[in-house]
Coordinates of C-alpha atoms and ligand atoms in Angstrom, one line a residue:
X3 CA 2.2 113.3 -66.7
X4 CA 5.3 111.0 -66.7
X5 CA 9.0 111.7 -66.0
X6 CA 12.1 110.0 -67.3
X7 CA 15.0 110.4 -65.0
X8 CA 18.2 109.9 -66.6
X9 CA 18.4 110.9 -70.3
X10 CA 21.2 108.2 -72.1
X11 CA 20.1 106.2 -74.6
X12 CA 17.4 104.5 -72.7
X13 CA 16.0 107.5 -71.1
X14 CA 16.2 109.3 -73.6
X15 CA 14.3 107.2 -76.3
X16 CA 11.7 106.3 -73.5
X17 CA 11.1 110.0 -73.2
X18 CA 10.7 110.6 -77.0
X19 CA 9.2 107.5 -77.3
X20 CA 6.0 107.8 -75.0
X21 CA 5.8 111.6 -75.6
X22 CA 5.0 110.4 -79.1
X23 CA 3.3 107.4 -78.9
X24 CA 0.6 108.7 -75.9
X25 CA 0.8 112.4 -76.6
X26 CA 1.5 112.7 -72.8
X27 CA 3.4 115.6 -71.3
X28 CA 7.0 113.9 -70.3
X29 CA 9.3 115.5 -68.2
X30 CA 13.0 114.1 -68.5
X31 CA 15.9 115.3 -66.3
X32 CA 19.6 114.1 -66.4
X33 CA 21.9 114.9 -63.2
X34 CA 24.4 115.9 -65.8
X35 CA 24.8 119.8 -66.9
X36 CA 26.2 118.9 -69.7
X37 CA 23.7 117.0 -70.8
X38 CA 20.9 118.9 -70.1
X39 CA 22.3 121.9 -71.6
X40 CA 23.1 119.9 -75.3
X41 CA 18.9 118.7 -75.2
X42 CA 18.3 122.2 -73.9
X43 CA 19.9 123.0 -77.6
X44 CA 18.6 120.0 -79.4
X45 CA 21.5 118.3 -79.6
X46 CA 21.4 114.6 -78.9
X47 CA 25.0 113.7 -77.1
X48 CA 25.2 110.6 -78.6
X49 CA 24.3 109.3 -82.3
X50 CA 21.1 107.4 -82.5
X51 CA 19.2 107.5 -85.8
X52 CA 15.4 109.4 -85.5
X53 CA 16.1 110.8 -82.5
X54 CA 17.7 114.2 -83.2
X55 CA 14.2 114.8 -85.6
X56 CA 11.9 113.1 -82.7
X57 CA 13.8 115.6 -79.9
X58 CA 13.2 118.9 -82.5
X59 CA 9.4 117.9 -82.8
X60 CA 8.4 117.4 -79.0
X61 CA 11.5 119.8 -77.5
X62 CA 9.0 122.3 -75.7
X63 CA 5.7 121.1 -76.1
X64 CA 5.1 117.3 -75.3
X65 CA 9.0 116.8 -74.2
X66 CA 10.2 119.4 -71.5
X67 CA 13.7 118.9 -69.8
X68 CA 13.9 119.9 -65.7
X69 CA 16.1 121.5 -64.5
X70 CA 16.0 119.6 -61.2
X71 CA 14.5 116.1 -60.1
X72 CA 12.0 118.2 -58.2
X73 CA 10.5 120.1 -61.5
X74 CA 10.4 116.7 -63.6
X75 CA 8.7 114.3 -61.1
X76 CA 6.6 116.3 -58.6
X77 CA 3.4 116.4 -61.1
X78 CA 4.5 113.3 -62.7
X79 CA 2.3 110.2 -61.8
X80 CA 4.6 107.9 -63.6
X81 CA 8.4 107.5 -63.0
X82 CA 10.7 106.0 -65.3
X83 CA 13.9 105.4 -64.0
X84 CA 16.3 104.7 -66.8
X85 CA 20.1 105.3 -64.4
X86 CA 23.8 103.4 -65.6
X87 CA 24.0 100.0 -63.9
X88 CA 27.8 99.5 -64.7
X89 CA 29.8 96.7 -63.2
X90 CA 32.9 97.3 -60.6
X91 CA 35.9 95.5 -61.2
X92 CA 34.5 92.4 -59.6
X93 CA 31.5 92.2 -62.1
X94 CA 29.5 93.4 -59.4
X95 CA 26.4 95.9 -60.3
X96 CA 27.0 99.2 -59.4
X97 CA 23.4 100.3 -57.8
X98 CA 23.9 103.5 -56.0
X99 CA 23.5 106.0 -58.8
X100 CA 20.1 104.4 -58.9
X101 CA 18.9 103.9 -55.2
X102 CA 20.4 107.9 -54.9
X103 CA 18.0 108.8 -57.8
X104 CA 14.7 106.8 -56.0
X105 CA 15.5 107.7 -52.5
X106 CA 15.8 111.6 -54.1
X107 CA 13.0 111.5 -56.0
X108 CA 10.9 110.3 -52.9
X109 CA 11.5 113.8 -51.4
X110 CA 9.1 115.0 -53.8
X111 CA 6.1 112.9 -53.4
X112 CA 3.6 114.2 -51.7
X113 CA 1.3 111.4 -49.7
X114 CA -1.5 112.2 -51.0
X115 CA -0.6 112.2 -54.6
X116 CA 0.1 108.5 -56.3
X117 CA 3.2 107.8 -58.2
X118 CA 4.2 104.8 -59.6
X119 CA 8.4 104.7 -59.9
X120 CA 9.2 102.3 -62.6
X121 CA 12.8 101.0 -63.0
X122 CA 13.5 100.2 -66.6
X123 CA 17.5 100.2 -65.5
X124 CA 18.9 96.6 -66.1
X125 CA 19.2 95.2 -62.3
X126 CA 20.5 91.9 -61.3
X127 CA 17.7 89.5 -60.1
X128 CA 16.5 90.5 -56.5
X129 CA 17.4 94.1 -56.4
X130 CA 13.9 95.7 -56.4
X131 CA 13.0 92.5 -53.5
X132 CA 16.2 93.3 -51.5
X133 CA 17.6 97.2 -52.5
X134 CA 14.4 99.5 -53.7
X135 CA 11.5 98.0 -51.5
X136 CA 13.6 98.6 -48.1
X137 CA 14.5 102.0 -49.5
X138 CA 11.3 102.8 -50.2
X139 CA 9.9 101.3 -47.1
X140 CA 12.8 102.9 -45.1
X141 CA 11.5 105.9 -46.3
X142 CA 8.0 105.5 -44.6
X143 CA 6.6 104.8 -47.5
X144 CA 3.8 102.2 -48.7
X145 CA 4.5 99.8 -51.3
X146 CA 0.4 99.6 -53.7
X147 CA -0.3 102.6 -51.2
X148 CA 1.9 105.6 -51.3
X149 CA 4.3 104.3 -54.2
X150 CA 3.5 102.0 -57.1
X151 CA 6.6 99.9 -58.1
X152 CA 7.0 98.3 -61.4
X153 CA 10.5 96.9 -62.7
X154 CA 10.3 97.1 -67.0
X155 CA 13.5 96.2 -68.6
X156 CA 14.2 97.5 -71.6
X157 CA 15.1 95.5 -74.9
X158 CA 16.1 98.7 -77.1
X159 CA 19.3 97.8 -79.4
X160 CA 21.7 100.8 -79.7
X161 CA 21.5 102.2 -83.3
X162 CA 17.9 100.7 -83.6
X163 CA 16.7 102.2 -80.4
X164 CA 13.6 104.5 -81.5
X165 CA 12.2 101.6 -83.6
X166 CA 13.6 99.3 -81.3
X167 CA 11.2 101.4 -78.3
X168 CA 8.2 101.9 -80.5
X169 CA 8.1 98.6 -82.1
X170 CA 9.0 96.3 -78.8
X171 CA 8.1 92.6 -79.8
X172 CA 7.0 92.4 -75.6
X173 CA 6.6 94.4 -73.0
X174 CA 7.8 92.8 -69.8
X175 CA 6.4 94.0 -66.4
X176 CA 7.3 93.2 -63.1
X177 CA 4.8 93.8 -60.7
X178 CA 3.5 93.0 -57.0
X179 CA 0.0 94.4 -57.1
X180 CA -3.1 95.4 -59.4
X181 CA -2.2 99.0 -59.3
X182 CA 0.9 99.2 -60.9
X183 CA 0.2 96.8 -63.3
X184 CA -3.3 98.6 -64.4
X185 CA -1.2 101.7 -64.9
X186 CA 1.0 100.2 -67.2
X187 CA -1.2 98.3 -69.0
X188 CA -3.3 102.0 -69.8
X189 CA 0.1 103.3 -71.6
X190 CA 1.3 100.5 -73.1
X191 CA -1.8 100.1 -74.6
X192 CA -0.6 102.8 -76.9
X193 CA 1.9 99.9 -77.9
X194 CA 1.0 96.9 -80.2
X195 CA 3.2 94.6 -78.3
X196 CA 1.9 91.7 -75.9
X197 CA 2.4 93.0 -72.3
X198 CA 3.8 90.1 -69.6
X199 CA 2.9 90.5 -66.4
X200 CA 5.7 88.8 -64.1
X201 CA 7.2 89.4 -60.5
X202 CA 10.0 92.0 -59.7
X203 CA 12.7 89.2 -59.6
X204 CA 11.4 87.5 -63.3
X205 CA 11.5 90.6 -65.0
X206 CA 15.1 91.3 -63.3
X207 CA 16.0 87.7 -64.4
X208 CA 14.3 87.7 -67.9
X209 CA 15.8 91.0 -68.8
X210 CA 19.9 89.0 -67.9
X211 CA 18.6 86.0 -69.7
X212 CA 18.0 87.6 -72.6
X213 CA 21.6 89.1 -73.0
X214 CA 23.2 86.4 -71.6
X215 CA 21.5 84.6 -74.3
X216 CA 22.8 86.5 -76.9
X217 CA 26.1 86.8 -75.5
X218 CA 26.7 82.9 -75.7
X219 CA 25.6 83.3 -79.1
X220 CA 28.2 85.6 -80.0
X221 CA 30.8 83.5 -77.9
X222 CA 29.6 80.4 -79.6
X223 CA 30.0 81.8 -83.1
X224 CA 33.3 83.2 -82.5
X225 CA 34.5 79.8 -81.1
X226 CA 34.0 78.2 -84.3
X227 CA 35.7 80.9 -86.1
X228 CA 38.5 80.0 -83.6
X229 CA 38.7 76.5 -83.9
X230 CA 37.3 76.5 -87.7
X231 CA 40.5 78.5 -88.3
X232 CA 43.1 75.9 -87.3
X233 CA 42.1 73.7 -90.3
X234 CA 42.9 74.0 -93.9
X235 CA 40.2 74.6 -96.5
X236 CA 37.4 76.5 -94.2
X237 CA 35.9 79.2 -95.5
X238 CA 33.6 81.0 -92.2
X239 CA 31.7 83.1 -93.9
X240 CA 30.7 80.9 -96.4
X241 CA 30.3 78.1 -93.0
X242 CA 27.9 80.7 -91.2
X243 CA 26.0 81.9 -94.0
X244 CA 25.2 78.1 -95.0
X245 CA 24.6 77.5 -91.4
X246 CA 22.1 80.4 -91.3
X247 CA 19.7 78.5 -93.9
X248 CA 18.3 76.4 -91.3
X249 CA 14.7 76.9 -91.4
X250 CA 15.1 77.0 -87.6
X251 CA 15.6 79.8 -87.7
X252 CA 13.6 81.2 -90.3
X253 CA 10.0 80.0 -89.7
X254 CA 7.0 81.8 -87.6
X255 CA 7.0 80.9 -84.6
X256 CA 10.4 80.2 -85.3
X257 CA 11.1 76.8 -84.4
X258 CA 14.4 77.5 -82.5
X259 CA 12.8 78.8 -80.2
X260 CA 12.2 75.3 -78.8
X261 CA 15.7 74.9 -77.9
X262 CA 15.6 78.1 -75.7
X263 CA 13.4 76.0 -73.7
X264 CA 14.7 74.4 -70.0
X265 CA 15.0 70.6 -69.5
X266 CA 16.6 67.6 -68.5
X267 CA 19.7 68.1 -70.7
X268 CA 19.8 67.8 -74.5
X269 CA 20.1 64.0 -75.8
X270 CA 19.7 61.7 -78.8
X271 CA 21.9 60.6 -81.3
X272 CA 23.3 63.9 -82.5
X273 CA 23.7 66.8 -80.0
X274 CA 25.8 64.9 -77.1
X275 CA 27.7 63.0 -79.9
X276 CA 28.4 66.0 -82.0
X277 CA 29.4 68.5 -79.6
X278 CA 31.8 66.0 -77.9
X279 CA 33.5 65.3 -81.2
X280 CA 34.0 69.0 -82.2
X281 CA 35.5 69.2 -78.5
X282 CA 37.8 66.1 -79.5
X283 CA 38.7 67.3 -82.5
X284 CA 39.5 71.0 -81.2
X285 CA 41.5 69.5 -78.9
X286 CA 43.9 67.4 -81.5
X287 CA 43.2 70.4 -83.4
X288 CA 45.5 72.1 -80.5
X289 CA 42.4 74.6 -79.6
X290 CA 40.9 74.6 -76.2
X291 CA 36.9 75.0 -77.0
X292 CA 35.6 76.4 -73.4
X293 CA 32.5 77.3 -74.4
X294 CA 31.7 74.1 -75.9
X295 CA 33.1 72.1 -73.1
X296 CA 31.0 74.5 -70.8
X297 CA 27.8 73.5 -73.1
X298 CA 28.4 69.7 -72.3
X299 CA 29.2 70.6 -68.4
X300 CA 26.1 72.6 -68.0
X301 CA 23.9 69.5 -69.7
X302 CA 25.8 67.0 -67.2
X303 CA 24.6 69.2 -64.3
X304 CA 21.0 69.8 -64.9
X305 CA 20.7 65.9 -64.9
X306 CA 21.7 66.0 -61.0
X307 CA 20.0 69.1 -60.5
X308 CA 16.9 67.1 -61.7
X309 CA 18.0 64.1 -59.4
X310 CA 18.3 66.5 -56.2
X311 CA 14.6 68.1 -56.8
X312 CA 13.2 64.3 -56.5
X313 CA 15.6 64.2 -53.0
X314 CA 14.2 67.0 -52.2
X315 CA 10.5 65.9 -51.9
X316 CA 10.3 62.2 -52.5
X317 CA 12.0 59.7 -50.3
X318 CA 14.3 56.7 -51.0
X319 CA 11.3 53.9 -50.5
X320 CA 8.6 55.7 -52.0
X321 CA 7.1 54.5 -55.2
X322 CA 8.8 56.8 -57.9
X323 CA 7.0 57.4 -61.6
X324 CA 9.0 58.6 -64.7
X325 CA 7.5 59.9 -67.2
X326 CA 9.8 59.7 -70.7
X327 CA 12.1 57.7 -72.0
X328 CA 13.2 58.8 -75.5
X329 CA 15.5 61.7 -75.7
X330 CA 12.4 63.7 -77.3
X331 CA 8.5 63.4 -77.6
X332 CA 7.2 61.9 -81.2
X333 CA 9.8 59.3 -80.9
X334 CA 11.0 56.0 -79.7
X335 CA 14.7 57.1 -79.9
X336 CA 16.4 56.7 -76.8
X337 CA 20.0 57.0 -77.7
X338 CA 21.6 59.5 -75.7
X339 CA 18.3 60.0 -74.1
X340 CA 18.6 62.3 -70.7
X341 CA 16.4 59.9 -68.9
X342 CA 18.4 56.9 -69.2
X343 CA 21.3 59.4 -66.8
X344 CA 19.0 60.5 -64.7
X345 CA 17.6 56.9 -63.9
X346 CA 21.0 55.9 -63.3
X347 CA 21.8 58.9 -61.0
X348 CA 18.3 58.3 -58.8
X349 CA 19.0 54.2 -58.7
X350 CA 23.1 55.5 -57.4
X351 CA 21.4 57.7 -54.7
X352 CA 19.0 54.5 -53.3
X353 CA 15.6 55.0 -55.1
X354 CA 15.0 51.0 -56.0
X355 CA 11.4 51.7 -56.2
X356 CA 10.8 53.1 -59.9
X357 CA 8.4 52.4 -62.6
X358 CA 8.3 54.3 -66.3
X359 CA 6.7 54.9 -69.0
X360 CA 6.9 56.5 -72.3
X361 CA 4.2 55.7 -74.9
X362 CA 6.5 55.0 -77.7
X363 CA 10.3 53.8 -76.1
X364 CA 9.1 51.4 -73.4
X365 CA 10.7 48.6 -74.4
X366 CA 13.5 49.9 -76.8
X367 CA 14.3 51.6 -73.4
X368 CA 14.5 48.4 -71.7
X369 CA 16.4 46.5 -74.4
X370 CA 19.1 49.1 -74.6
X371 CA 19.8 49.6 -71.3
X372 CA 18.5 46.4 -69.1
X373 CA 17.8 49.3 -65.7
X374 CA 16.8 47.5 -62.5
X375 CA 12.9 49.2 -63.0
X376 CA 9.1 48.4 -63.6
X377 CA 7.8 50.0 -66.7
X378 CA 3.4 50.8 -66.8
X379 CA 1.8 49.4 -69.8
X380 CA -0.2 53.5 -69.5
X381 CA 0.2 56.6 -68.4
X382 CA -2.9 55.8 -66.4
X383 CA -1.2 52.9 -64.8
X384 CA 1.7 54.7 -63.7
X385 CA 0.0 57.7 -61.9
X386 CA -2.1 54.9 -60.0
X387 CA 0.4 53.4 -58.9
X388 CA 3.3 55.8 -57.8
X389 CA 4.0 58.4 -54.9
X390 CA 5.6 60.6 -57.0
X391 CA 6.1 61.3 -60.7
X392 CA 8.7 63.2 -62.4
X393 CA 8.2 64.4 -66.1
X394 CA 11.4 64.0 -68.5
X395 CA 10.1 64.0 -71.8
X396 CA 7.7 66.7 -73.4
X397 CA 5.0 64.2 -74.5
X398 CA 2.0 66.0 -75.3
X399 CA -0.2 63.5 -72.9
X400 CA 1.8 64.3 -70.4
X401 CA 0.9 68.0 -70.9
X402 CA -2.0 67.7 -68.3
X403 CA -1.0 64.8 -65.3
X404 CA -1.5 67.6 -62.7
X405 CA -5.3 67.2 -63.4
X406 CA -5.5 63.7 -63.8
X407 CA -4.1 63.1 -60.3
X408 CA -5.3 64.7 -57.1
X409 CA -2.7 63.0 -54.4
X410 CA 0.8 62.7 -56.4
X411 CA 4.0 65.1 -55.9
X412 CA 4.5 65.7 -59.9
X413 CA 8.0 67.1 -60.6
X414 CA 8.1 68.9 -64.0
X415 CA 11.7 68.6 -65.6
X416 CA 10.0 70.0 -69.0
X417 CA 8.6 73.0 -67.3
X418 CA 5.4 72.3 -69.6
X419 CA 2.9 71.0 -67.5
X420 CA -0.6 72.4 -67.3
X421 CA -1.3 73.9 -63.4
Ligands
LIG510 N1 22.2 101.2 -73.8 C1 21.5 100.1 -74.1 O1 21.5 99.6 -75.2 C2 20.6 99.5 -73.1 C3 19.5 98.7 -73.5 C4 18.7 98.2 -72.6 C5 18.9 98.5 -71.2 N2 19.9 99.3 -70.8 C6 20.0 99.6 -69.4 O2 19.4 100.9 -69.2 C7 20.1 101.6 -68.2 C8 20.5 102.9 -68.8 O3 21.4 102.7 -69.8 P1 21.9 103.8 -70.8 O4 22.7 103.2 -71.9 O5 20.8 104.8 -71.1 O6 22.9 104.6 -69.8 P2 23.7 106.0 -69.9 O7 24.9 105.9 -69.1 O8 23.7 106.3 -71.4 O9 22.6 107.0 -69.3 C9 22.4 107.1 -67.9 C10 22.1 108.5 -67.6 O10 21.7 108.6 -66.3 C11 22.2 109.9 -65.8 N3 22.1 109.8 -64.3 C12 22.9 109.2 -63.4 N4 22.6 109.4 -62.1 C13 21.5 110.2 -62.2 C14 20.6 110.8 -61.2 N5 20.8 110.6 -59.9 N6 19.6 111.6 -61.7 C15 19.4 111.8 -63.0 N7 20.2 111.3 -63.9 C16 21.2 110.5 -63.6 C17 23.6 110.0 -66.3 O11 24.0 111.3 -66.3 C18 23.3 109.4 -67.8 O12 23.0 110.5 -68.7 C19 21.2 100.7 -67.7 O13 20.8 100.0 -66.6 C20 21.4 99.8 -68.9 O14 22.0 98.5 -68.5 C21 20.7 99.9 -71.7

């Protein structure tokens, strides 16, 4: 038996939705009257396409609305807990309506009988580590022992919510132990999605990224309709809809997905050049671009973010290995490529002692840029010879230097390597 506490438009479609997809008896219950009373009548209180039909055919038999937290969760092994998260005035998540509803619904478990409370409510990274653990410990209770936690965003889009819920592309589950995560895995197994098993704080994070993704998408289209809009002779939808042909974004596995992918910074000939231009001309243009002026901060930053993870573990007279050049694997371009910056950076903070290699950009690396460094004639060469390697370009053959060295700090500024 599951319960659903909290009936908006999460709760509600994850009641619906795994009443009908597992055939399970689902409790929901909804602090709110109001609320309860308009189900009670099958009226959904918000609009959301399929599920006024979906509440009509489970309303009684599969789908069954408490009357109090008690009634929906004290048979229930599973607990979804699908609360508001809104922001104060600060920006600062509001998490008491959701640590009230856990630390209630604990009154009702019995120690003998296992529940697992899942938080599908959108947290900020290290809530379940620092806020619902403690509670739940505070409580006397045993985290894989009494109570099984699990924290399992949700992706749902409003007005596609139902096929949104039933038809998730992944299921993401944070978990801290083999219980939790085998209970899951049984009811999603109703679902035809891949499930990803992740800790509390990665599912937290995954669940902001993915927004915040989205969000600088939206900002990023509406500055160009900004600053496209203080020239003559543009026409935007005809500019985005052009744009949009990009086979980028079209193919499967759609190939922009590699630029969703961390780094060293984005290089080569046309991003850094680009980007700065459309800032410089915004700018005569008499439009400030922040976002895009944000997007060339950031990929200054991650260079000396890279520079203070080799401070961090390798020291100034130690023997240091890169490993990339060009601004990209499959190529010997090196124009605007994030190593050459980085290099720099790690020869200002005192590391004299640094040897390269790239299989392709060796020497077009050294004729551009004339760097105070060794370079390996192979990859081999390299690992033999250094303390510490740190990885800069996604070269296949770099995919696996973890295995082909036993002794060597490896930093990986791709986030690609094989463990
Ligand atoms: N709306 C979306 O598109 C969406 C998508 C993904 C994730 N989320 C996240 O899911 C969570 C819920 O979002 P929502 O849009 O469903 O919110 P909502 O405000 O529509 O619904 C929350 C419900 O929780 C009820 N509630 C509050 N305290 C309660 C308690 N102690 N016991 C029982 N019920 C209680 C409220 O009465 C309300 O009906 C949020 O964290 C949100 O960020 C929302």
């Amino acid at each position: 038996m599951i319960a659903v506490i909290g009936l908006g438009f999460v709760g509600l479609t994850t009641a619906l939705g795994l009443a009908d997809k597992t055939g399970q008896k689902v409790y929901g219950y909804d602090s709110n009257p109001l609320r309860r009373a308009e189900l009670h009548d099958g009226q959904v209180p918000f609009y959301e396409p399929h599920l006024n039909e979906k509440l009509k055919e489970h309303m009684g038999n599969t789908f069954i609305i408490a009357e109090n937290m008690k009634q929906a969760i004290i048979n229930a092994e599973l607990i979804f807990f699908c609360i508001g998260t809104p922001n104060d005035q600060e920006g600062r998540t509001e998490l008491n309506p959701l640590l009230q509803a856990i630390d209630e619904s604990i009154n009702y478990t019995e120690d003998s009988a296992y529940k697992t409370f899942v938080i599908k409510s959108t947290v900020p990274p290290g809530t379940t580590e620092n806020h619902i653990i403690p509670l739940i410990k505070s409580r006397g209770k045993r985290i894989g022992k009494d109570i099984g936690l699990a924290n399992n965003p949700e992706f749902l889009r409003e007005g596609m919510a139902w096929i949104d819920f039933i038809e998730p592309d992944r299921i993401v589950v944070g978990v801290s132990n083999g219980q939790s995560s085998l209970v899951l895995e049984k009811l999603y197994a109703h679902f035809s999605a891949p499930i990803y098993k992740v800790s509390f704080t990665n599912a937290e994070f995954i669940k902001y990224m993915s927004n915040s993704l989205l969000a600088t998408m939206i900002s990023f289209a509406n500055e160009m309709s900004m600053l496209g809009s203080t020239f003559e002779h543009i026409d935007l939808k005809q500019a985005f809809h052009i744009l949009k042909q990009d086979k980028r974004w079209t193919g499967s596995p759609a190939p922009m997905t590699s630029y969703v992918y961390p780094g060293s910074g984005f290089g080569g000939y046309c991003l850094p050049k680009d980007v700065s231009s459309l800032i410089h001309t915004a700018e005569e243009q008499g439009y400030m671009p922040t976002l895009l002026k944000e997007v060339v901060h950031v990929n200054d930053k991650v260079k000396s973010f890279i520079v203070a993870k080799v401070e961090q573990s390798v020291s100034k007279n130690e023997r240091l290995g890169i490993l990339g050049l060009a601004f990209k694997p499959e190529s010997d371009d090196v124009r605007g490529s994030a190593s050459r910056d980085i290099i720099e950076r790690l020869l200002a903070s005192g590391y004299h002692n640094i040897v390269a290699f790239d299989p392709m950009a060796n020497l077009r690396f050294h004729e551009s840029f004339n760097l105070p460094i060794a370079y390996a004639e192979q990859l081999q060469d390299l690992l033999e010879e250094c303390d510490a390697v740190v990885v800069l370009t996604a070269w296949e053959q770099f995919r696996s230097v973890r295995s082909m060295t036993t002794n060597k700090r490896i930093i990986d500024g791709r986030y690609f390597l094989t463990e």
